[in-house]
């Protein structure tokens, strides 16, 4: 499913990020090809979620460069200097990047349908009729056609997360970021969310997935990176890394989660 001819959908070059004196990312280099399912795994605090948030400039990097689809994220470069983009320019970049969080972050006062319609209407200026039609199709796609009129409190965690995925897809992104999308769910609800993500992968959506679901990474992932201490420790084909990890730290981590 990966493409080798096109430019990378995401390219990170020596990315650093600190919070005060705490170095969270210490020189991340990686590339994600168009249509690739790229899985990030590692212990809590390894920098996976922070890196994901840097891709859409929810966190500002302290060093290095990040590109999405050939565009520098969050900055404009003139000569050797970087100039931070205005908020409106950053917002325009974010329109092309869908993000699904660990917590569903749905608007509690809106129905599932209204949650999915909101951003295209408010951000893209899509007519309510067009937004409604597309939202209905997306809810059908994630298996929730019959829940369009329900409010988040009336939905299970798995259903809320599927609405959140539909909401992200409503902006027609070129890239989807998933930050541990199943970790807040009861075990029996995990499968329904992974099934939707599996379908997106089959449709050719470029996805970066921070996950503890090693079965999903093995089955659906095209690439896997193991991070620890803010660095990439090991990377490769998910099946190779998971069945035969080369680095001691990877081996120790996988022995606890597999």
Coordinates of C-alpha atoms in Angstrom, one line a residue:
X1 CA 0.0 0.0 0.0
X2 CA 2.9 2.4 0.4
X3 CA 4.1 4.6 -2.4
X4 CA 7.8 5.0 -3.1
X5 CA 7.7 7.5 -5.9
X6 CA 5.9 10.5 -4.3
X7 CA 7.5 12.8 -1.8
X8 CA 6.9 11.7 1.9
X9 CA 3.6 12.7 3.4
X10 CA 5.5 13.4 6.6
X11 CA 9.1 14.1 7.1
X12 CA 10.8 14.8 10.4
X13 CA 14.4 16.0 10.5
X14 CA 16.3 16.1 13.8
X15 CA 13.1 17.2 15.7
X16 CA 13.6 18.3 19.3
X17 CA 11.0 19.3 21.9
X18 CA 11.5 20.2 25.6
X19 CA 9.1 21.2 28.3
X20 CA 11.3 23.4 30.5
X21 CA 14.3 21.3 31.4
X22 CA 12.7 18.0 30.4
X23 CA 13.8 16.9 26.9
X24 CA 10.9 15.0 25.5
X25 CA 12.1 14.6 21.8
X26 CA 15.8 14.3 21.2
X27 CA 16.4 14.3 17.5
X28 CA 13.6 12.4 15.7
X29 CA 14.2 11.5 12.0
X30 CA 11.6 9.6 10.1
X31 CA 9.5 9.6 7.0
X32 CA 5.9 8.5 6.3
X33 CA 5.0 7.7 2.7
X34 CA 1.6 8.5 1.2
X35 CA -1.0 5.8 2.0
X36 CA 1.3 4.3 4.7
X37 CA 0.0 3.1 8.0
X38 CA 2.8 4.1 10.4
X39 CA 2.6 2.8 14.0
X40 CA 4.4 4.4 16.9
X41 CA 4.9 2.2 20.0
X42 CA 6.8 2.6 23.2
X43 CA 6.4 3.1 27.0
X44 CA 4.5 6.0 28.5
X45 CA 6.6 9.1 28.5
X46 CA 8.7 8.1 25.5
X47 CA 7.5 11.1 23.4
X48 CA 5.1 9.4 21.0
X49 CA 2.1 11.6 21.7
X50 CA 4.2 14.7 21.9
X51 CA 5.6 13.9 18.4
X52 CA 2.1 13.4 17.1
X53 CA 1.0 16.8 18.4
X54 CA 4.1 18.4 16.8
X55 CA 3.0 17.2 13.4
X56 CA 0.0 19.5 13.4
X57 CA 1.7 22.2 15.5
X58 CA -0.4 21.7 18.6
X59 CA 3.1 21.6 20.2
X60 CA 5.9 23.8 18.8
X61 CA 9.2 22.1 18.2
X62 CA 12.4 23.6 19.7
X63 CA 14.7 22.3 16.9
X64 CA 14.7 20.6 13.6
X65 CA 12.1 20.6 10.8
X66 CA 8.8 18.9 10.2
X67 CA 7.1 18.8 6.8
X68 CA 3.6 17.5 5.8
X69 CA 3.1 16.9 2.1
X70 CA 6.2 19.1 1.3
X71 CA 5.0 22.0 3.5
X72 CA 7.0 23.1 6.5
X73 CA 4.8 22.8 9.5
X74 CA 4.2 25.9 11.6
X75 CA 7.0 28.0 10.1
X76 CA 8.2 29.7 7.0
X77 CA 11.9 29.5 6.1
X78 CA 13.8 32.5 4.6
X79 CA 17.4 31.8 4.0
X80 CA 18.6 30.0 7.2
X81 CA 16.0 31.6 9.4
X82 CA 12.6 30.2 10.5
X83 CA 9.6 32.5 11.0
X84 CA 6.6 31.2 12.9
X85 CA 3.4 31.3 10.9
X86 CA 0.4 33.3 12.0
X87 CA -2.4 31.5 13.8
X88 CA -4.6 31.7 10.7
X89 CA -1.9 30.1 8.6
X90 CA -1.3 27.3 11.1
X91 CA -5.1 26.7 11.2
X92 CA -5.1 26.4 7.4
X93 CA -2.4 23.7 7.6
X94 CA -4.4 21.9 10.2
X95 CA -7.4 21.6 8.0
X96 CA -5.6 18.9 6.0
X97 CA -4.6 16.9 9.1
X98 CA -7.3 14.9 11.0
X99 CA -6.6 14.0 14.6
X100 CA -8.3 11.5 16.9
X101 CA -7.5 11.8 20.5
X102 CA -7.5 9.3 23.4
X103 CA -10.4 11.1 24.8
X104 CA -13.2 11.7 22.3
X105 CA -13.6 15.5 22.8
X106 CA -17.0 15.5 21.2
X107 CA -19.3 18.5 21.8
X108 CA -21.6 17.2 24.5
X109 CA -24.5 19.5 23.6
X110 CA -24.5 18.4 19.9
X111 CA -25.9 15.2 18.4
X112 CA -23.5 12.8 16.6
X113 CA -24.6 14.2 13.3
X114 CA -24.1 17.8 14.4
X115 CA -20.6 17.0 15.7
X116 CA -19.6 15.6 12.3
X117 CA -21.2 18.6 10.4
X118 CA -19.7 21.4 12.6
X119 CA -16.2 21.8 11.3
X120 CA -16.9 21.7 7.5
X121 CA -19.7 24.4 8.0
X122 CA -17.7 26.6 10.4
X123 CA -14.2 26.2 9.0
X124 CA -14.6 25.4 5.4
X125 CA -17.9 27.3 4.8
X126 CA -19.6 24.2 3.4
X127 CA -23.4 24.6 3.2
X128 CA -25.4 22.8 5.9
X129 CA -27.2 20.6 3.3
X130 CA -23.9 19.4 1.8
X131 CA -22.3 19.0 5.3
X132 CA -25.4 17.0 6.5
X133 CA -25.3 14.6 3.5
X134 CA -21.6 14.0 3.9
X135 CA -21.9 13.6 7.7
X136 CA -24.7 11.0 7.2
X137 CA -22.4 9.0 4.8
X138 CA -19.5 9.2 7.3
X139 CA -21.6 8.0 10.2
X140 CA -22.8 5.1 8.0
X141 CA -19.1 4.4 7.1
X142 CA -18.2 4.0 10.8
X143 CA -21.3 1.9 11.5
X144 CA -23.4 4.5 13.3
X145 CA -26.1 5.6 10.8
X146 CA -28.8 4.7 13.3
X147 CA -27.1 6.9 16.1
X148 CA -27.1 10.2 14.1
X149 CA -29.6 11.8 16.5
X150 CA -27.9 10.6 19.7
X151 CA -25.9 12.8 22.0
X152 CA -22.5 11.7 23.2
X153 CA -23.8 10.8 26.7
X154 CA -26.1 8.3 25.0
X155 CA -23.3 6.5 23.2
X156 CA -20.7 4.0 24.4
X157 CA -17.1 4.9 24.4
X158 CA -16.4 3.0 21.3
X159 CA -19.3 4.7 19.5
X160 CA -18.1 8.1 20.7
X161 CA -14.6 7.4 19.3
X162 CA -16.1 6.3 16.0
X163 CA -18.1 9.6 15.8
X164 CA -14.7 11.4 16.5
X165 CA -13.2 9.5 13.6
X166 CA -16.1 10.5 11.3
X167 CA -15.7 14.1 12.5
X168 CA -12.0 14.1 11.6
X169 CA -12.8 12.6 8.2
X170 CA -15.5 15.3 7.5
X171 CA -12.7 17.8 6.8
X172 CA -11.4 15.4 4.0
X173 CA -7.8 15.3 5.5
X174 CA -4.8 14.0 3.6
X175 CA -3.3 12.6 6.8
X176 CA -4.9 11.1 9.9
X177 CA -3.2 11.1 13.4
X178 CA -4.5 8.7 16.0
X179 CA -3.2 9.2 19.6
X180 CA -3.9 6.0 21.4
X181 CA -7.5 5.9 20.1
X182 CA -8.5 2.7 22.0
X183 CA -6.7 3.2 25.3
X184 CA -9.7 4.8 27.1
X185 CA -12.1 2.1 25.9
X186 CA -13.4 -1.0 27.6
X187 CA -11.7 -4.0 26.0
X188 CA -14.8 -5.3 24.3
X189 CA -15.2 -2.0 22.5
X190 CA -11.7 -1.8 21.1
X191 CA -12.4 -4.0 18.1
X192 CA -15.1 -1.8 16.6
X193 CA -12.8 1.2 16.5
X194 CA -9.9 -0.8 15.1
X195 CA -12.2 -2.2 12.4
X196 CA -13.0 1.4 11.3
X197 CA -9.2 2.2 11.2
X198 CA -8.6 -1.0 9.2
X199 CA -11.2 0.2 6.7
X200 CA -9.4 3.5 6.4
X201 CA -6.1 1.8 5.8
X202 CA -7.7 -0.3 3.0
X203 CA -9.0 2.9 1.4
X204 CA -5.5 4.3 1.3
X205 CA -5.6 6.9 4.0
X206 CA -2.2 7.9 5.3
X207 CA -2.2 7.2 9.1
X208 CA 0.2 7.7 12.0
X209 CA -1.1 5.7 14.9
X210 CA 0.3 5.9 18.5
X211 CA -1.0 2.6 19.9
X212 CA -0.6 -0.2 22.4
X213 CA -2.5 -2.6 20.1
X214 CA 0.3 -4.7 18.8
X215 CA -2.1 -7.0 16.9
X216 CA -3.3 -4.0 14.9
X217 CA 0.3 -2.8 14.3
X218 CA 1.3 -6.3 13.1
X219 CA -1.8 -6.8 10.9
X220 CA -2.4 -3.4 9.4
X221 CA 0.8 -1.4 9.9
X222 CA 3.3 -0.8 7.0
X223 CA 6.0 0.5 9.3
X224 CA 6.6 0.5 13.1
X225 CA 8.8 2.7 15.2
X226 CA 9.7 1.9 18.8
X227 CA 10.5 5.1 20.8
X228 CA 11.9 5.4 24.2
X229 CA 13.4 8.4 26.0
X230 CA 12.5 10.7 23.1
X231 CA 14.5 8.8 20.5
X232 CA 13.8 6.3 17.8
X233 CA 15.3 3.1 19.2
X234 CA 14.2 0.7 16.4
X235 CA 12.2 0.8 13.3
X236 CA 11.1 -1.5 10.5
X237 CA 8.4 -3.8 9.2
X238 CA 6.0 -4.3 12.1
X239 CA 6.0 -8.1 11.7
X240 CA 9.8 -8.2 11.8
X241 CA 10.2 -5.8 14.7
X242 CA 7.5 -7.5 16.8
X243 CA 8.6 -11.0 16.2
X244 CA 12.4 -10.4 16.2
X245 CA 13.3 -7.1 18.0
X246 CA 17.0 -6.3 17.7
X247 CA 17.5 -3.8 20.5
X248 CA 17.5 -4.7 24.2
X249 CA 15.1 -1.9 25.0
X250 CA 12.7 -3.1 22.4
X251 CA 12.9 -6.6 23.6
X252 CA 12.3 -5.6 27.2
X253 CA 9.3 -3.5 26.2
X254 CA 7.7 -6.1 24.0
X255 CA 8.2 -8.9 26.6
X256 CA 5.8 -6.9 28.8
X257 CA 3.1 -6.2 26.2
X258 CA 3.0 -9.2 23.9

